[in-house]
mmCIF file of C-alpha atoms in Angstrom:
data_model
loop_
_atom_site.group_PDB
_atom_site.id
_atom_site.type_symbol
_atom_site.label_atom_id
_atom_site.label_comp_id
_atom_site.label_asym_id
_atom_site.label_seq_id
_atom_site.Cartn_x
_atom_site.Cartn_y
_atom_site.Cartn_z
ATOM 1 C CA MET A 1 -3.613 11.475 15.772
ATOM 2 C CA PHE A 2 -2.995 7.821 14.974
ATOM 3 C CA ALA A 3 0.433 7.360 16.571
ATOM 4 C CA ASP A 4 -1.087 5.093 19.226
ATOM 5 C CA ILE A 5 -2.575 2.875 16.520
ATOM 6 C CA ARG A 6 0.802 2.532 14.789
ATOM 7 C CA ARG A 7 2.454 1.701 18.094
ATOM 8 C CA ASN A 8 -0.156 -0.893 19.025
ATOM 9 C CA GLU A 9 -0.103 -2.621 15.649
ATOM 10 C CA VAL A 10 3.700 -2.824 15.594
ATOM 11 C CA ARG A 11 3.691 -4.314 19.081
ATOM 12 C CA THR A 12 1.029 -6.795 18.046
ATOM 13 C CA LEU A 13 3.375 -7.834 15.234
ATOM 14 C CA LEU A 14 6.190 -8.301 17.766
ATOM 15 C CA GLN A 15 3.903 -10.437 19.930
ATOM 16 C CA ARG A 16 3.013 -12.648 16.982
ATOM 17 C CA LEU A 17 6.684 -13.199 16.161
ATOM 18 C CA VAL A 18 7.555 -14.037 19.778
ATOM 19 C CA ARG A 19 4.763 -16.607 19.919
ATOM 20 C CA GLY A 20 5.414 -18.012 16.461
ATOM 21 C CA LYS A 21 6.273 -21.549 15.422
ATOM 22 C CA THR A 22 9.665 -22.828 16.609
ATOM 23 C CA ILE A 23 12.062 -24.804 14.411
ATOM 24 C CA GLY A 24 15.031 -27.084 14.909
ATOM 25 C CA GLU A 25 16.623 -27.548 18.315
ATOM 26 C CA ASP A 26 16.353 -23.937 19.421
ATOM 27 C CA PRO A 27 12.906 -23.323 20.956
ATOM 28 C CA ASN A 28 13.464 -19.561 20.714
ATOM 29 C CA THR A 29 13.977 -19.450 16.931
ATOM 30 C CA ASN A 30 11.056 -19.011 14.537
ATOM 31 C CA VAL A 31 10.767 -19.131 10.782
ATOM 32 C CA VAL A 32 8.571 -16.251 9.673
ATOM 33 C CA ASP A 33 6.705 -15.588 6.442
ATOM 34 C CA MET A 34 7.555 -11.886 6.418
ATOM 35 C CA LYS A 35 5.337 -11.045 3.454
ATOM 36 C CA ALA A 36 2.252 -12.227 5.358
ATOM 37 C CA ALA A 37 3.390 -10.800 8.706
ATOM 38 C CA VAL A 38 4.046 -7.245 7.523
ATOM 39 C CA PHE A 39 0.992 -7.209 5.248
ATOM 40 C CA ASP A 40 -1.224 -8.099 8.204
ATOM 41 C CA MET A 41 0.362 -5.322 10.240
ATOM 42 C CA THR A 42 -0.102 -2.657 7.550
ATOM 43 C CA LEU A 43 -3.647 -3.851 6.827
ATOM 44 C CA ASN A 44 -4.670 -3.635 10.463
ATOM 45 C CA ASN A 45 -3.006 -0.251 10.895
ATOM 46 C CA LEU A 46 -5.076 1.212 8.065
ATOM 47 C CA MET A 47 -8.196 -0.692 9.067
ATOM 48 C CA MET A 48 -8.027 0.827 12.540
ATOM 49 C CA MET A 49 -7.533 4.314 11.071
ATOM 50 C CA ILE A 50 -10.313 3.996 8.519
ATOM 51 C CA ALA A 51 -12.890 1.832 10.277
ATOM 52 C CA GLY A 52 -11.713 1.208 13.851
ATOM 53 C CA LYS A 53 -11.507 -2.566 13.262
ATOM 54 C CA GLN A 54 -8.812 -5.218 13.543
ATOM 55 C CA TYR A 55 -8.412 -8.351 11.455
ATOM 56 C CA TYR A 56 -5.852 -9.951 13.731
ATOM 57 C CA GLY A 57 -7.126 -12.923 15.671
ATOM 58 C CA ASP A 58 -7.893 -16.606 15.430
ATOM 59 C CA SER A 59 -11.660 -16.323 15.055
ATOM 60 C CA ASP A 60 -13.131 -17.660 11.816
ATOM 61 C CA GLU A 61 -14.767 -14.289 11.162
ATOM 62 C CA LYS A 62 -11.506 -12.317 11.358
ATOM 63 C CA LEU A 63 -9.551 -14.883 9.358
ATOM 64 C CA GLU A 64 -12.165 -14.920 6.620
ATOM 65 C CA ALA A 65 -12.385 -11.122 6.499
ATOM 66 C CA SER A 66 -8.598 -10.814 6.309
ATOM 67 C CA LYS A 67 -8.415 -13.414 3.530
ATOM 68 C CA ARG A 68 -11.184 -11.632 1.641
ATOM 69 C CA PHE A 69 -9.428 -8.280 1.795
ATOM 70 C CA LYS A 70 -6.027 -9.699 0.780
ATOM 71 C CA GLU A 71 -7.633 -11.237 -2.283
ATOM 72 C CA ILE A 72 -9.236 -7.901 -3.203
ATOM 73 C CA VAL A 73 -5.915 -6.018 -2.938
ATOM 74 C CA THR A 74 -4.031 -8.709 -4.886
ATOM 75 C CA GLU A 75 -6.643 -8.828 -7.646
ATOM 76 C CA SER A 76 -6.787 -5.015 -7.824
ATOM 77 C CA LEU A 77 -3.038 -4.727 -8.372
ATOM 78 C CA GLN A 78 -3.038 -7.566 -10.900
ATOM 79 C CA VAL A 79 -5.723 -6.046 -13.132
ATOM 80 C CA SER A 80 -4.315 -2.518 -12.690
ATOM 81 C CA GLY A 81 -0.901 -3.608 -13.920
ATOM 82 C CA ALA A 82 -2.132 -5.863 -16.712
ATOM 83 C CA THR A 83 -1.997 -4.941 -20.391
ATOM 84 C CA ASN A 84 -5.420 -4.962 -21.998
ATOM 85 C CA ILE A 85 -4.831 -6.394 -25.464
ATOM 86 C CA GLY A 86 -8.340 -5.240 -26.353
ATOM 87 C CA ASP A 87 -7.091 -1.633 -26.281
ATOM 88 C CA PHE A 88 -4.791 -2.450 -29.196
ATOM 89 C CA VAL A 89 -6.995 -4.960 -31.031
ATOM 90 C CA PRO A 90 -10.613 -3.799 -30.448
ATOM 91 C CA LEU A 91 -11.935 -6.746 -32.442
ATOM 92 C CA LEU A 92 -11.001 -9.020 -29.544
ATOM 93 C CA LYS A 93 -13.416 -7.145 -27.265
ATOM 94 C CA TRP A 94 -16.220 -7.412 -29.794
ATOM 95 C CA ILE A 95 -15.858 -11.168 -30.169
ATOM 96 C CA GLY A 96 -15.353 -11.691 -26.421
ATOM 97 C CA VAL A 97 -11.828 -13.089 -26.547
ATOM 98 C CA ASN A 98 -10.387 -10.517 -24.137
ATOM 99 C CA LYS A 99 -11.672 -10.948 -20.567
ATOM 100 C CA LEU A 100 -9.708 -8.281 -18.718
ATOM 101 C CA GLU A 101 -12.555 -5.771 -18.611
ATOM 102 C CA ASP A 102 -14.839 -8.428 -17.093
ATOM 103 C CA LYS A 103 -12.207 -9.086 -14.424
ATOM 104 C CA VAL A 104 -11.932 -5.370 -13.681
ATOM 105 C CA LYS A 105 -15.693 -5.086 -13.233
ATOM 106 C CA LEU A 106 -15.765 -8.117 -10.926
ATOM 107 C CA VAL A 107 -12.936 -6.750 -8.777
ATOM 108 C CA GLN A 108 -14.689 -3.382 -8.564
ATOM 109 C CA GLU A 109 -17.884 -5.075 -7.375
ATOM 110 C CA LYS A 110 -15.924 -6.856 -4.639
ATOM 111 C CA ARG A 111 -14.210 -3.611 -3.609
ATOM 112 C CA ASP A 112 -17.481 -1.706 -3.469
ATOM 113 C CA LYS A 113 -19.192 -4.371 -1.373
ATOM 114 C CA PHE A 114 -16.269 -4.585 1.045
ATOM 115 C CA MET A 115 -16.250 -0.834 1.652
ATOM 116 C CA GLN A 116 -20.029 -0.479 1.691
ATOM 117 C CA ASP A 117 -20.263 -3.151 4.401
ATOM 118 C CA LEU A 118 -17.915 -1.051 6.553
ATOM 119 C CA ILE A 119 -19.931 2.105 5.867
ATOM 120 C CA GLU A 120 -23.198 0.376 6.808
ATOM 121 C CA GLU A 121 -21.655 -0.865 10.070
ATOM 122 C CA HIS A 122 -20.797 2.710 11.002
ATOM 123 C CA LYS A 123 -24.178 4.044 9.950
ATOM 124 C CA ASN A 124 -25.931 1.471 12.135
ATOM 125 C CA ARG A 125 -23.626 2.282 15.038
ATOM 126 C CA ARG A 126 -24.406 5.989 14.714
ATOM 127 C CA LYS A 127 -28.112 5.204 15.070
ATOM 128 C CA GLY A 128 -27.529 3.438 18.409
ATOM 129 C CA SER A 129 -28.406 5.082 21.691
ATOM 130 C CA HIS A 130 -24.867 4.669 23.082
ATOM 131 C CA TRP A 131 -23.021 6.187 20.128
ATOM 132 C CA GLU A 132 -20.831 9.196 20.866
ATOM 133 C CA GLN A 133 -19.625 11.529 18.138
ATOM 134 C CA LYS A 134 -15.873 11.166 18.475
ATOM 135 C CA ASN A 135 -14.990 11.251 14.762
ATOM 136 C CA ASN A 136 -12.042 9.019 15.547
ATOM 137 C CA THR A 137 -12.007 7.087 12.264
ATOM 138 C CA MET A 138 -11.935 8.180 8.653
ATOM 139 C CA ILE A 139 -15.420 6.769 7.998
ATOM 140 C CA ASP A 140 -16.814 8.558 11.062
ATOM 141 C CA VAL A 141 -15.429 11.875 9.804
ATOM 142 C CA LEU A 142 -16.770 11.365 6.293
ATOM 143 C CA LEU A 143 -20.228 10.305 7.533
ATOM 144 C CA SER A 144 -20.363 13.452 9.683
ATOM 145 C CA LEU A 145 -19.580 15.479 6.572
ATOM 146 C CA GLN A 146 -22.242 13.509 4.722
ATOM 147 C CA ASP A 147 -24.790 14.783 7.251
ATOM 148 C CA SER A 148 -24.017 18.393 6.337
ATOM 149 C CA GLU A 149 -23.157 17.925 2.619
ATOM 150 C CA PRO A 150 -25.026 14.794 1.447
ATOM 151 C CA ASP A 151 -24.809 15.672 -2.251
ATOM 152 C CA TYR A 152 -21.007 15.734 -2.155
ATOM 153 C CA TYR A 153 -20.024 13.174 0.488
ATOM 154 C CA THR A 154 -21.997 10.317 -1.031
ATOM 155 C CA ASP A 155 -21.418 6.677 -0.174
ATOM 156 C CA GLU A 156 -19.655 6.345 -3.524
ATOM 157 C CA VAL A 157 -17.155 9.078 -2.596
ATOM 158 C CA ILE A 158 -16.551 7.505 0.829
ATOM 159 C CA ARG A 159 -16.063 4.065 -0.739
ATOM 160 C CA GLY A 160 -13.578 5.487 -3.219
ATOM 161 C CA MET A 161 -11.516 7.335 -0.616
ATOM 162 C CA GLY A 162 -11.407 4.319 1.667
ATOM 163 C CA MET A 163 -10.422 1.895 -1.066
ATOM 164 C CA VAL A 164 -7.660 4.179 -2.330
ATOM 165 C CA MET A 165 -6.241 4.255 1.213
ATOM 166 C CA PHE A 166 -6.340 0.465 1.475
ATOM 167 C CA THR A 167 -4.898 -0.436 -1.915
ATOM 168 C CA ALA A 168 -2.245 2.305 -1.924
ATOM 169 C CA GLY A 169 -1.256 2.004 1.735
ATOM 170 C CA THR A 170 -1.056 -1.708 2.514
ATOM 171 C CA ASP A 171 0.734 -3.563 -0.270
ATOM 172 C CA THR A 172 3.260 -0.793 -0.967
ATOM 173 C CA THR A 173 4.408 -0.426 2.639
ATOM 174 C CA ALA A 174 4.501 -4.181 3.192
ATOM 175 C CA ILE A 175 6.550 -4.679 0.000
ATOM 176 C CA THR A 176 9.055 -2.007 1.068
ATOM 177 C CA MET A 177 9.553 -3.631 4.474
ATOM 178 C CA GLU A 178 9.992 -7.076 2.903
ATOM 179 C CA TRP A 179 12.621 -5.745 0.485
ATOM 180 C CA ALA A 180 14.385 -3.880 3.316
ATOM 181 C CA LEU A 181 14.683 -6.937 5.534
ATOM 182 C CA SER A 182 15.809 -9.031 2.549
ATOM 183 C CA LEU A 183 18.590 -6.528 1.850
ATOM 184 C CA LEU A 184 19.635 -6.537 5.509
ATOM 185 C CA LEU A 185 19.771 -10.325 5.608
ATOM 186 C CA ASN A 186 22.046 -10.286 2.561
ATOM 187 C CA ASN A 187 24.124 -7.513 4.176
ATOM 188 C CA PRO A 188 24.425 -8.501 7.864
ATOM 189 C CA GLU A 189 26.966 -5.759 8.566
ATOM 190 C CA ALA A 190 24.289 -3.168 7.771
ATOM 191 C CA LEU A 191 21.845 -4.964 10.063
ATOM 192 C CA LYS A 192 24.404 -4.829 12.874
ATOM 193 C CA LYS A 193 24.991 -1.099 12.304
ATOM 194 C CA ALA A 194 21.260 -0.459 12.551
ATOM 195 C CA GLN A 195 21.012 -2.454 15.790
ATOM 196 C CA ASN A 196 23.951 -0.560 17.267
ATOM 197 C CA GLU A 197 22.415 2.784 16.310
ATOM 198 C CA ILE A 198 19.109 1.896 17.976
ATOM 199 C CA ASP A 199 20.804 0.439 21.055
ATOM 200 C CA THR A 200 22.939 3.564 21.441
ATOM 201 C CA HIS A 201 19.947 5.870 21.122
ATOM 202 C CA ILE A 202 17.569 3.912 23.353
ATOM 203 C CA GLY A 203 20.225 3.305 25.987
ATOM 204 C CA ASP A 204 19.771 0.453 28.431
ATOM 205 C CA SER A 205 16.924 -1.191 26.469
ATOM 206 C CA SER A 206 14.429 -0.180 29.115
ATOM 207 C CA ARG A 207 11.836 0.620 26.476
ATOM 208 C CA LEU A 208 10.821 -0.147 22.930
ATOM 209 C CA LEU A 209 11.346 2.137 19.951
ATOM 210 C CA ASP A 210 8.702 4.818 19.480
ATOM 211 C CA ASP A 211 7.682 7.349 16.810
ATOM 212 C CA SER A 212 9.542 10.131 18.598
ATOM 213 C CA ASP A 213 12.842 8.240 18.194
ATOM 214 C CA LEU A 214 12.790 8.009 14.404
ATOM 215 C CA ALA A 215 14.229 11.478 13.763
ATOM 216 C CA GLN A 216 17.334 10.496 15.761
ATOM 217 C CA LEU A 217 18.108 7.369 13.697
ATOM 218 C CA PRO A 218 19.750 8.513 10.433
ATOM 219 C CA TYR A 219 21.111 5.069 9.513
ATOM 220 C CA LEU A 220 17.643 3.516 9.813
ATOM 221 C CA HIS A 221 16.329 6.244 7.502
ATOM 222 C CA GLY A 222 19.232 5.453 5.172
ATOM 223 C CA ILE A 223 18.158 1.800 5.033
ATOM 224 C CA ILE A 224 14.594 2.735 4.107
ATOM 225 C CA ASN A 225 15.667 5.304 1.502
ATOM 226 C CA GLU A 226 18.178 2.905 -0.040
ATOM 227 C CA THR A 227 15.475 0.233 -0.219
ATOM 228 C CA LEU A 228 13.103 2.676 -1.908
ATOM 229 C CA ARG A 229 15.877 3.608 -4.328
ATOM 230 C CA MET A 230 16.752 0.048 -5.340
ATOM 231 C CA TYR A 231 13.267 -1.454 -5.170
ATOM 232 C CA PRO A 232 10.641 1.309 -5.435
ATOM 233 C CA ALA A 233 7.151 0.027 -4.665
ATOM 234 C CA ALA A 234 5.843 1.922 -7.727
ATOM 235 C CA PRO A 235 8.655 1.483 -10.299
ATOM 236 C CA LEU A 236 6.745 3.373 -13.020
ATOM 237 C CA LEU A 237 5.090 5.814 -10.628
ATOM 238 C CA VAL A 238 1.414 6.632 -11.192
ATOM 239 C CA PRO A 239 0.519 7.455 -14.832
ATOM 240 C CA HIS A 240 0.135 11.181 -15.568
ATOM 241 C CA GLU A 241 -1.592 12.910 -18.475
ATOM 242 C CA SER A 242 -0.448 16.219 -19.950
ATOM 243 C CA SER A 243 -3.216 18.811 -19.613
ATOM 244 C CA ASP A 244 -1.653 20.894 -22.358
ATOM 245 C CA GLU A 245 0.994 20.707 -25.050
ATOM 246 C CA CYS A 246 4.485 21.035 -23.548
ATOM 247 C CA ILE A 247 8.186 20.270 -23.876
ATOM 248 C CA VAL A 248 9.759 17.847 -21.383
ATOM 249 C CA GLY A 249 13.505 17.248 -21.611
ATOM 250 C CA SER A 250 13.527 18.359 -25.282
ATOM 251 C CA PHE A 251 10.671 15.969 -26.089
ATOM 252 C CA HIS A 252 7.476 17.368 -27.573
ATOM 253 C CA VAL A 253 4.491 16.104 -25.564
ATOM 254 C CA PRO A 254 1.054 16.633 -27.175
ATOM 255 C CA ARG A 255 -1.926 17.463 -25.025
ATOM 256 C CA GLY A 256 -3.633 14.364 -23.603
ATOM 257 C CA THR A 257 -0.501 12.204 -23.742
ATOM 258 C CA MET A 258 -0.129 9.608 -20.979
ATOM 259 C CA LEU A 259 3.306 9.778 -19.353
ATOM 260 C CA LEU A 260 4.936 6.900 -17.503
ATOM 261 C CA VAL A 261 8.005 7.815 -15.444
ATOM 262 C CA ASN A 262 10.495 4.950 -15.271
ATOM 263 C CA LEU A 263 11.511 5.685 -11.700
ATOM 264 C CA TRP A 264 13.400 2.405 -11.331
ATOM 265 C CA ALA A 265 15.704 3.378 -14.212
ATOM 266 C CA ILE A 266 16.394 6.821 -12.723
ATOM 267 C CA GLN A 267 17.156 5.477 -9.257
ATOM 268 C CA ASN A 268 19.399 2.687 -10.584
ATOM 269 C CA ASP A 269 21.274 4.761 -13.166
ATOM 270 C CA ALA A 270 25.071 4.524 -12.857
ATOM 271 C CA LYS A 271 25.339 8.088 -14.216
ATOM 272 C CA LEU A 272 23.442 9.369 -11.192
ATOM 273 C CA TRP A 273 24.430 6.922 -8.458
ATOM 274 C CA ASP A 274 27.778 5.499 -7.412
ATOM 275 C CA LYS A 275 27.626 1.688 -7.683
ATOM 276 C CA PRO A 276 23.818 1.630 -7.903
ATOM 277 C CA ASN A 277 23.603 -2.166 -7.591
ATOM 278 C CA GLU A 278 25.211 -2.099 -4.151
ATOM 279 C CA PHE A 279 23.201 -1.683 -0.945
ATOM 280 C CA LYS A 280 24.763 1.375 0.716
ATOM 281 C CA PRO A 281 22.462 3.022 3.314
ATOM 282 C CA GLU A 282 25.254 5.404 4.275
ATOM 283 C CA ARG A 283 24.875 7.197 0.929
ATOM 284 C CA PHE A 284 21.809 8.890 2.462
ATOM 285 C CA ILE A 285 23.404 10.030 5.711
ATOM 286 C CA ASP A 286 24.437 13.358 4.129
ATOM 287 C CA PHE A 287 21.788 13.393 1.423
ATOM 288 C CA LYS A 288 21.328 16.946 0.107
ATOM 289 C CA GLY A 289 17.689 17.795 0.482
ATOM 290 C CA GLN A 290 14.632 15.630 0.182
ATOM 291 C CA ARG A 291 14.958 15.006 -3.570
ATOM 292 C CA ASP A 292 18.586 15.898 -4.324
ATOM 293 C CA GLY A 293 18.083 16.901 -7.935
ATOM 294 C CA PHE A 294 15.129 14.594 -8.602
ATOM 295 C CA ARG A 295 17.324 11.502 -8.352
ATOM 296 C CA LEU A 296 15.152 9.980 -5.609
ATOM 297 C CA MET A 297 11.373 10.176 -6.066
ATOM 298 C CA PRO A 298 9.778 6.978 -4.701
ATOM 299 C CA PHE A 299 6.601 8.898 -3.835
ATOM 300 C CA GLY A 300 6.497 11.035 -6.965
ATOM 301 C CA TYR A 301 6.843 14.784 -6.744
ATOM 302 C CA GLY A 302 4.890 18.032 -6.570
ATOM 303 C CA ARG A 303 1.143 18.440 -6.339
ATOM 304 C CA ARG A 304 0.613 14.942 -7.723
ATOM 305 C CA GLY A 305 3.028 13.315 -5.291
ATOM 306 C CA CYS A 306 1.760 10.605 -2.957
ATOM 307 C CA PRO A 307 -0.142 12.232 -0.041
ATOM 308 C CA GLY A 308 0.605 9.196 2.107
ATOM 309 C CA GLU A 309 4.399 9.633 2.096
ATOM 310 C CA ASN A 310 4.679 10.847 5.681
ATOM 311 C CA LEU A 311 2.411 8.074 6.987
ATOM 312 C CA ALA A 312 4.281 5.414 5.008
ATOM 313 C CA MET A 313 7.673 6.537 6.318
ATOM 314 C CA HIS A 314 6.400 6.527 9.905
ATOM 315 C CA VAL A 315 4.873 3.050 9.597
ATOM 316 C CA ALA A 316 7.887 1.555 7.821
ATOM 317 C CA GLY A 317 10.366 3.278 10.145
ATOM 318 C CA LEU A 318 8.667 2.240 13.377
ATOM 319 C CA ALA A 319 7.967 -1.322 12.236
ATOM 320 C CA LEU A 320 11.367 -2.020 10.686
ATOM 321 C CA GLY A 321 13.197 -0.327 13.555
ATOM 322 C CA SER A 322 11.250 -2.379 16.103
ATOM 323 C CA LEU A 323 12.021 -5.640 14.275
ATOM 324 C CA ILE A 324 15.720 -4.719 14.246
ATOM 325 C CA GLN A 325 15.709 -3.698 17.917
ATOM 326 C CA CYS A 326 13.889 -6.772 19.225
ATOM 327 C CA PHE A 327 15.129 -9.726 17.160
ATOM 328 C CA GLU A 328 18.224 -11.390 15.801
ATOM 329 C CA TRP A 329 17.627 -12.182 12.129
ATOM 330 C CA GLU A 330 19.164 -14.880 9.946
ATOM 331 C CA ARG A 331 18.595 -16.365 6.517
ATOM 332 C CA VAL A 332 16.912 -19.792 6.479
ATOM 333 C CA SER A 333 19.951 -21.177 4.637
ATOM 334 C CA GLU A 334 23.488 -20.117 3.814
ATOM 335 C CA GLU A 335 22.372 -19.011 0.358
ATOM 336 C CA LEU A 336 21.656 -15.335 -0.213
ATOM 337 C CA ILE A 337 18.034 -14.213 -0.345
ATOM 338 C CA ASP A 338 16.699 -14.357 -3.903
ATOM 339 C CA MET A 339 16.117 -10.714 -4.919
ATOM 340 C CA THR A 340 14.208 -11.399 -8.135
ATOM 341 C CA GLU A 341 11.299 -9.029 -8.707
ATOM 342 C CA GLY A 342 7.763 -10.261 -9.307
ATOM 343 C CA PRO A 343 5.164 -8.905 -11.767
ATOM 344 C CA GLY A 344 2.434 -6.390 -11.039
ATOM 345 C CA LEU A 345 1.636 -2.692 -10.818
ATOM 346 C CA THR A 346 3.789 -2.574 -7.685
ATOM 347 C CA MET A 347 7.108 -4.448 -7.484
ATOM 348 C CA PRO A 348 6.813 -7.412 -5.094
ATOM 349 C CA LYS A 349 9.521 -9.959 -4.416
ATOM 350 C CA GLY A 350 9.271 -12.864 -6.817
ATOM 351 C CA ILE A 351 9.762 -15.299 -3.916
ATOM 352 C CA PRO A 352 8.213 -14.221 -0.582
ATOM 353 C CA LEU A 353 10.753 -13.753 2.201
ATOM 354 C CA LEU A 354 11.141 -16.462 4.827
ATOM 355 C CA ALA A 355 13.508 -15.575 7.672
ATOM 356 C CA LYS A 356 14.662 -16.928 11.027
ATOM 357 C CA CYS A 357 14.244 -14.736 14.060
ATOM 358 C CA ARG A 358 14.783 -15.043 17.788
ATOM 359 C CA PRO A 359 14.374 -12.440 20.540
ATOM 360 C CA ARG A 360 17.570 -10.562 21.415
ATOM 361 C CA GLN A 361 18.791 -11.293 24.931
ATOM 362 C CA ASN A 362 18.736 -7.696 26.116
ATOM 363 C CA ILE A 363 15.117 -7.291 24.908
ATOM 364 C CA ASP A 364 13.675 -10.492 26.436
ATOM 365 C CA ASN A 365 12.101 -8.758 29.412
ATOM 366 C CA LEU A 366 10.427 -6.095 27.295
ATOM 367 C CA LEU A 367 8.969 -8.668 24.906
ATOM 368 C CA ALA A 368 7.740 -10.795 27.793
ATOM 369 C CA HIS A 369 5.534 -7.925 28.976
ATOM 370 C CA LEU A 370 3.964 -7.088 25.606
#
């Protein structure tokens, strides 16, 4: 349903890069803050799906709204991944030394207000004389259900569903794309292979990459899977709790135990992977099955696996493939990209990626007509 939105947001990203700030003597070369660029793209993709709004633009209103949302996502991930010392030393909560719970409450208030503002916009629009029931956004669908089942589809439920989509679907996808491009810049031969694969499939460069092309690009999929293996966006997965007493891998797990799966350790284990510290997208060309013995689980597994996996792979595949097809990429210096991880519930790059890009010669005409 939302393929057109993905396509439009990726092409808006391409437009922004083409019109970006030039550096040095080459007027066609830009230096891009990729963390900000891909975050904006993923944010607007989800915003269009959920609320039918864009935060791209130079207007003060859009810039302020975008800044506000970025702060909410950043703060949410920071408090979610933080250790609450008050859980271990309750006395600190009683005497007011530990402030984490206050921060959590403040972030929740910001999240609720942000989502409620969107809900109220849609409610007011539905009251207008020119409104047509198209149900073309997530909020529209949920408000229609609220009409028939008001006790279940409350504003609180709608706020919660929307905020889960935003926090789980923006930062994680943006982080994965930033890691992927960082790996490609440190491994230019892999970048060239990906460009050749896309060029061969597309043909004479008469069109841009589309969703329907992704299934025919195994090396591009290999790049994304290898990135998710080496730098999973959720390195400890989402915490799970045992609903009953059980045995897991010879370990006795009492009922009510919280389980953290160290996915990063599994996917970087030399016993399971040949040369795990090396970036080798080709290892996934003949990958046996989706999970291959539970060695690769960046989205979790089973009934509690991430329901956004398919969407994330489509967004990352189309966006990364389009960046590879349309631009020549270089590091800003001769030094390799710093691949140090940063802190948080997700696993961001410690130093945001800056990269040089310029339009590829055979794609100039296509980019000029975006």
